[in-house]
XYZ file of C-alpha atoms in Angstrom:
397
model
C -19.026 -8.074 42.593
C -21.378 -6.305 39.471
C -23.575 -8.832 38.026
C -24.976 -8.531 35.111
C -28.339 -10.068 33.867
C -29.477 -11.746 29.910
C -30.991 -8.405 29.474
C -28.799 -5.934 30.618
C -25.746 -7.917 29.308
C -27.206 -8.216 25.412
C -28.080 -4.566 24.735
C -24.650 -3.635 26.097
C -23.105 -5.556 24.019
C -25.992 -5.007 21.002
C -24.559 -1.164 21.436
C -21.444 -1.601 21.154
C -21.586 -3.623 17.907
C -24.244 -0.582 16.538
C -27.346 -2.674 16.403
C -29.129 -0.697 19.856
C -29.461 2.856 17.949
C -32.257 3.487 14.832
C -30.843 2.850 12.022
C -29.974 6.694 9.986
C -27.220 8.411 8.072
C -26.037 7.857 4.813
C -23.932 5.802 4.392
C -20.851 6.496 2.678
C -17.576 9.201 3.105
C -17.131 9.534 7.099
C -20.949 8.610 8.164
C -19.484 5.344 6.258
C -15.896 6.214 8.427
C -17.477 6.424 11.344
C -19.595 3.275 11.391
C -16.425 1.158 10.715
C -14.184 2.763 13.233
C -17.377 1.369 15.799
C -17.060 -1.795 15.262
C -13.469 -2.182 15.072
C -12.927 -4.298 11.660
C -16.088 -5.264 8.762
C -15.164 -8.813 7.376
C -14.850 -9.446 3.893
C -16.734 -12.690 2.492
C -16.788 -13.622 -0.705
C -20.667 -15.422 -0.928
C -22.445 -13.757 -2.492
C -25.904 -14.466 -2.194
C -28.057 -12.106 -1.612
C -24.594 -9.890 -1.122
C -21.394 -10.059 0.482
C -20.858 -10.048 4.109
C -19.023 -7.283 4.832
C -22.152 -5.069 2.293
C -24.462 -6.562 4.954
C -23.136 -6.185 8.039
C -22.758 -2.360 6.825
C -26.515 -2.046 5.632
C -28.230 -3.950 8.774
C -26.645 -0.803 9.808
C -26.940 2.025 7.627
C -30.158 1.443 5.254
C -28.514 3.668 2.513
C -25.749 2.169 2.590
C -24.472 0.729 -0.987
C -21.525 -1.307 -1.955
C -19.103 1.371 -3.928
C -19.063 3.598 -0.982
C -17.017 0.702 1.149
C -14.890 1.054 -2.374
C -14.564 4.677 -2.356
C -13.492 4.807 1.512
C -11.158 2.616 0.432
C -9.051 2.887 -2.843
C -9.539 6.250 -2.981
C -10.191 7.829 0.489
C -7.800 5.401 2.679
C -9.360 5.467 5.714
C -9.551 1.655 5.493
C -6.807 -0.861 4.826
C -7.660 -4.389 4.777
C -5.582 -7.013 6.213
C -6.883 -10.277 8.435
C -8.205 -10.137 11.678
C -9.732 -13.204 12.617
C -9.885 -13.344 8.748
C -9.754 -11.144 6.114
C -11.186 -7.419 6.944
C -11.474 -4.154 5.968
C -9.708 -1.643 8.619
C -9.642 1.261 10.066
C -6.780 3.289 9.260
C -5.555 4.764 12.029
C -6.130 1.096 13.371
C -2.103 0.276 10.888
C 0.165 0.980 13.079
C -0.611 -1.874 15.648
C -0.263 -4.574 12.476
C 3.088 -3.699 12.925
C 3.103 -6.510 15.891
C 1.360 -8.738 13.718
C 4.067 -8.434 10.566
C 7.200 -9.492 12.567
C 5.173 -12.090 14.617
C 3.775 -13.516 10.968
C 7.858 -13.134 9.331
C 9.736 -14.315 12.573
C 6.490 -17.652 11.924
C 7.065 -18.326 8.595
C 10.185 -16.775 6.829
C 12.291 -20.290 6.961
C 8.764 -21.990 4.871
C 10.438 -19.944 2.727
C 14.157 -20.685 2.900
C 13.204 -25.070 2.997
C 11.186 -24.728 -0.143
C 13.768 -22.110 -2.038
C 11.691 -19.484 -2.423
C 13.428 -17.137 -1.147
C 14.079 -14.992 -5.207
C 10.605 -14.914 -5.606
C 9.902 -12.380 -2.702
C 12.959 -9.458 -4.503
C 11.403 -10.749 -8.006
C 7.575 -9.822 -7.178
C 8.998 -7.100 -5.488
C 10.953 -5.115 -7.945
C 8.183 -6.487 -10.658
C 5.716 -4.319 -8.669
C 8.287 -1.280 -8.084
C 9.192 -1.233 -11.650
C 5.435 -2.205 -13.472
C 3.195 -0.830 -10.471
C 0.237 -2.948 -9.014
C -1.457 -6.521 -9.989
C -2.746 -9.494 -8.906
C -1.708 -12.745 -8.911
C -3.386 -13.353 -12.417
C -0.090 -11.587 -13.471
C 2.405 -13.279 -12.586
C 4.076 -16.606 -12.552
C 2.134 -17.835 -15.070
C 4.881 -20.215 -16.519
C 5.347 -22.105 -13.213
C 4.181 -25.321 -11.495
C 2.116 -25.118 -8.558
C 2.927 -26.188 -4.931
C 2.728 -29.724 -3.597
C 0.141 -28.894 -1.068
C -0.719 -26.480 1.253
C -0.990 -22.935 1.201
C -3.731 -23.236 -0.899
C -1.783 -24.799 -3.956
C -0.727 -21.543 -5.207
C 2.423 -20.947 -7.811
C 5.372 -19.141 -5.437
C 4.502 -15.560 -7.051
C 0.879 -15.873 -6.106
C 2.680 -17.271 -2.653
C 4.982 -14.604 -2.462
C 2.914 -11.940 -3.254
C 0.312 -12.941 -0.281
C 3.222 -13.725 1.448
C 4.995 -10.422 1.187
C 1.178 -8.867 1.967
C 1.040 -10.697 5.437
C 4.175 -9.001 6.530
C 3.396 -5.893 5.124
C 5.627 -5.222 2.365
C 2.924 -4.768 0.075
C -0.736 -3.285 1.213
C -3.829 -4.296 -1.142
C -4.834 -0.847 -2.622
C -7.668 -2.548 -4.248
C -9.902 -5.763 -5.387
C -10.951 -6.519 -8.965
C -14.334 -7.978 -9.154
C -12.831 -9.973 -5.398
C -9.743 -10.314 -6.227
C -7.181 -8.525 -4.295
C -4.751 -5.871 -6.951
C -1.405 -5.469 -4.654
C 1.103 -2.039 -4.199
C 4.195 -0.980 -2.692
C 2.879 -0.218 1.885
C 4.542 3.366 1.268
C 2.147 3.814 -1.532
C -0.879 2.716 -0.013
C -0.875 3.460 3.806
C -0.562 7.225 4.343
C 2.359 8.021 5.769
C 1.679 9.264 9.236
C 0.144 5.546 9.854
C 3.103 3.959 8.065
C 5.483 5.854 9.874
C 4.105 4.923 13.793
C 5.658 2.392 15.292
C 3.920 1.786 18.768
C 6.096 -0.660 21.210
C 4.866 -4.671 21.842
C 3.801 -2.964 24.897
C 1.515 -0.542 23.283
C -0.148 -2.168 20.865
C -0.938 -4.804 24.087
C -1.971 -1.857 25.524
C -4.877 -0.701 22.979
C -5.269 -3.852 21.130
C -7.086 -5.098 25.385
C -8.705 -1.542 25.870
C -9.809 -1.334 22.286
C -11.864 -5.273 22.405
C -13.281 -4.428 25.476
C -14.739 -1.489 24.709
C -16.129 -2.934 21.509
C -17.419 -5.827 23.154
C -18.289 -4.597 27.031
C -17.219 -7.026 28.975
C -15.203 -9.933 27.576
C -12.608 -12.894 29.004
C -9.003 -12.014 28.453
C -9.265 -14.305 26.004
C -12.204 -13.168 24.079
C -9.993 -9.679 24.222
C -7.183 -11.558 22.596
C -9.872 -13.330 20.090
C -11.243 -10.152 19.433
C -8.411 -8.820 16.702
C -6.400 -11.665 16.927
C -3.299 -9.783 17.321
C -2.899 -10.871 20.427
C -1.764 -13.836 22.816
C -4.072 -15.033 24.858
C -1.429 -14.933 27.617
C -0.398 -11.283 26.768
C -3.798 -10.543 26.936
C -3.819 -12.434 30.371
C -0.969 -9.793 31.944
C -3.070 -7.020 30.775
C -6.184 -7.781 33.071
C -3.903 -8.574 35.597
C -2.698 -5.137 35.950
C -5.327 -3.223 34.733
C -7.100 -4.926 37.259
C -4.538 -3.888 39.431
C -4.858 -0.302 38.699
C -8.698 -0.335 39.597
C -9.665 0.195 35.645
C -11.560 -3.024 35.523
C -13.468 -5.142 37.122
C -14.117 -8.219 38.173
C -17.767 -9.219 36.964
C -20.430 -12.310 36.459
C -22.698 -12.370 33.690
C -26.074 -13.464 33.366
C -25.680 -16.800 29.656
C -29.061 -17.511 28.373
C -29.430 -20.556 30.318
C -29.328 -18.814 33.313
C -25.696 -19.592 34.173
C -23.093 -16.638 35.659
C -19.845 -16.623 33.191
C -16.550 -13.996 35.119
C -16.179 -11.687 32.747
C -13.827 -8.415 33.238
C -15.944 -4.782 32.686
C -14.484 -1.846 32.651
C -15.385 0.398 36.050
C -16.180 3.296 34.015
C -18.281 1.376 32.172
C -20.194 0.117 36.155
C -22.963 3.074 35.433
C -23.454 2.966 31.875
C -27.579 2.617 31.200
C -27.631 0.403 27.929
C -29.782 1.705 25.280
C -32.822 -0.049 24.641
C -32.653 -1.072 20.861
C -35.402 -0.449 18.821
C -38.579 -3.082 17.987
C -37.050 -3.393 14.044
C -36.396 -6.165 12.609
C -33.260 -7.154 11.120
C -31.868 -9.650 9.065
C -28.046 -9.999 9.800
C -25.111 -11.393 7.785
C -23.748 -14.843 9.051
C -20.132 -13.137 9.833
C -21.983 -10.427 11.562
C -19.549 -8.959 14.322
C -21.844 -9.550 16.984
C -22.246 -12.456 15.498
C -18.833 -14.193 14.924
C -17.904 -15.135 18.314
C -20.801 -18.689 18.187
C -20.386 -18.870 21.138
C -20.917 -15.679 22.724
C -23.734 -15.527 20.824
C -24.950 -19.741 21.962
C -24.494 -17.783 25.574
C -26.238 -14.453 25.285
C -29.041 -15.262 23.353
C -28.673 -18.984 23.608
C -28.930 -18.202 19.522
C -26.425 -21.660 18.245
C -25.578 -21.287 14.276
C -23.086 -23.108 12.456
C -22.656 -21.995 8.667
C -24.073 -25.489 6.664
C -22.844 -24.527 3.061
C -19.913 -27.334 3.445
C -22.320 -30.322 4.016
C -24.718 -32.390 2.486
C -28.752 -32.103 2.178
C -29.369 -34.251 3.344
C -28.055 -33.981 7.577
C -28.548 -30.005 7.190
C -31.250 -28.695 9.707
C -31.379 -25.578 7.561
C -30.956 -23.608 4.839
C -27.859 -24.134 2.477
C -26.630 -20.219 3.265
C -29.151 -19.238 6.309
C -29.416 -15.656 7.436
C -29.867 -15.149 11.455
C -32.791 -12.641 12.396
C -32.113 -9.621 14.629
C -36.044 -7.983 16.707
C -34.587 -5.617 19.361
C -32.881 -7.766 21.007
C -33.054 -10.962 20.865
C -32.511 -12.774 18.026
C -36.036 -14.031 16.780
C -35.026 -16.305 14.218
C -33.278 -17.492 10.314
C -34.160 -17.134 6.727
C -33.521 -18.953 3.979
C -33.619 -16.526 1.049
C -31.568 -16.600 -2.241
C -30.604 -12.662 -5.193
C -32.398 -13.781 -8.825
C -30.899 -11.839 -9.790
C -31.649 -12.873 -13.757
C -35.623 -12.714 -12.798
C -34.431 -9.914 -11.124
C -35.788 -10.978 -7.418
C -35.270 -11.991 -4.086
C -36.727 -15.417 -3.179
C -37.610 -16.346 0.325
C -37.147 -20.959 0.399
C -37.858 -20.753 4.122
C -38.372 -19.563 7.540
C -37.417 -20.599 10.430
C -38.707 -18.975 13.862
C -36.366 -19.088 17.054
C -38.607 -21.142 19.787
C -41.324 -20.014 21.408
C -41.290 -17.152 19.326
C -44.349 -17.170 16.683
C -44.688 -15.040 13.127
C -48.109 -13.277 13.754
C -49.200 -9.989 11.329
C -47.241 -7.802 13.593
C -43.557 -9.690 12.747
C -44.535 -10.429 8.952
C -44.578 -6.644 8.895
C -41.693 -6.148 9.084
C -39.974 -9.396 8.213
C -41.579 -7.357 5.165
C -40.513 -4.415 5.489
C -36.706 -5.708 6.516
C -36.668 -8.309 2.987
C -37.150 -5.441 1.115
C -33.849 -3.345 2.168
C -31.801 -6.509 1.684
C -33.549 -6.773 -1.605
C -32.864 -2.933 -2.298
C -29.148 -4.261 -1.280
C -28.828 -7.228 -3.547
C -30.419 -4.686 -6.319
C -33.173 -6.875 -7.209
C -36.689 -5.866 -7.308
C -39.647 -7.774 -5.852
C -39.473 -10.254 -3.006
C -41.323 -14.262 -3.974
C -41.614 -16.458 -0.989
C -41.860 -21.090 -1.133
C -45.086 -21.688 -1.584
C -45.093 -23.994 2.758
C -42.211 -20.945 3.234
C -43.768 -19.808 6.396
C -43.185 -22.504 9.612
C -45.584 -21.679 12.051
C -43.727 -23.497 15.335
C -40.772 -22.960 16.118
C -38.793 -26.179 15.812
C -37.957 -28.807 18.250
């Protein structure tokens, strides 16, 4: 049974997530498409403390990236589409056919709700409205309707219809206005070759497991299923059994940050790969970065426990309101509380918390200054300022 030491495992994982290369490239057009293809998806989030999560994710890998580049790739080039993985995400367009499995399963799960609540007529009305009048957003429909009582975010029926039709694949997001989704008929948004492709359920399960394992480097069946959140864990377990019998994957043991061993599957073809040593540069990551999406995995591999505390009262927070993890080489070395104050044209750093046994000496602080200057440019501000006591020179207990 192959065994990976912790540093090797971290380097493999970071390489698969595009964080082991020296960042270069234009961060737009085909270069940006390749980044998203490699990641598999980019999670979308509305919090704009510095920049929205999707922009920070791409900027961490391409410092030249700027937000309009993603909008061009989605709205104009149709290289990506917006839908759900574990959360709302931008996904490479060539994966759209496999989302038909999600559409079918979501419709089977929630169709009864529409019949029970008597909203069937809303689906037809919304589809007719978009077919006849063109794309619309939730603000364009149902303004005279009463909101539902509980569930579905207390939306009015027509807004629920828009969301439901999007989730079952009848509508697609054509673009966003601000952060509001604008919907159109799917056949007007998705290129024909992807719209008409119809993989079988078995083909989608096979694709989901293979591509998840490729992007994770090593994984349990549960981790494979959770990567795209497209298939069931039981389907991933059955796939692993068949792939192992065919000699395509092998069970190995991965050394965790605490020294314990954990069983995972690895592609046989990857056993002789030498992991890339990441550059020593320092990167500030979004809390929603794909490398951190699975909080338990990040804790096991890096010994980095992270939770977003925006809904926790300030006196109960160990760290700040919305802190950003700091990656240096193959280690997570701290977290930082910062915010773009656009009215005063500056990125303001409130506090820094080093990880245990990490010190911020002159060299590391210089790298942090460089990383903060990059974040400021992404946020569209010119200066970086600091709280007087922003650096805590001892690791938290």
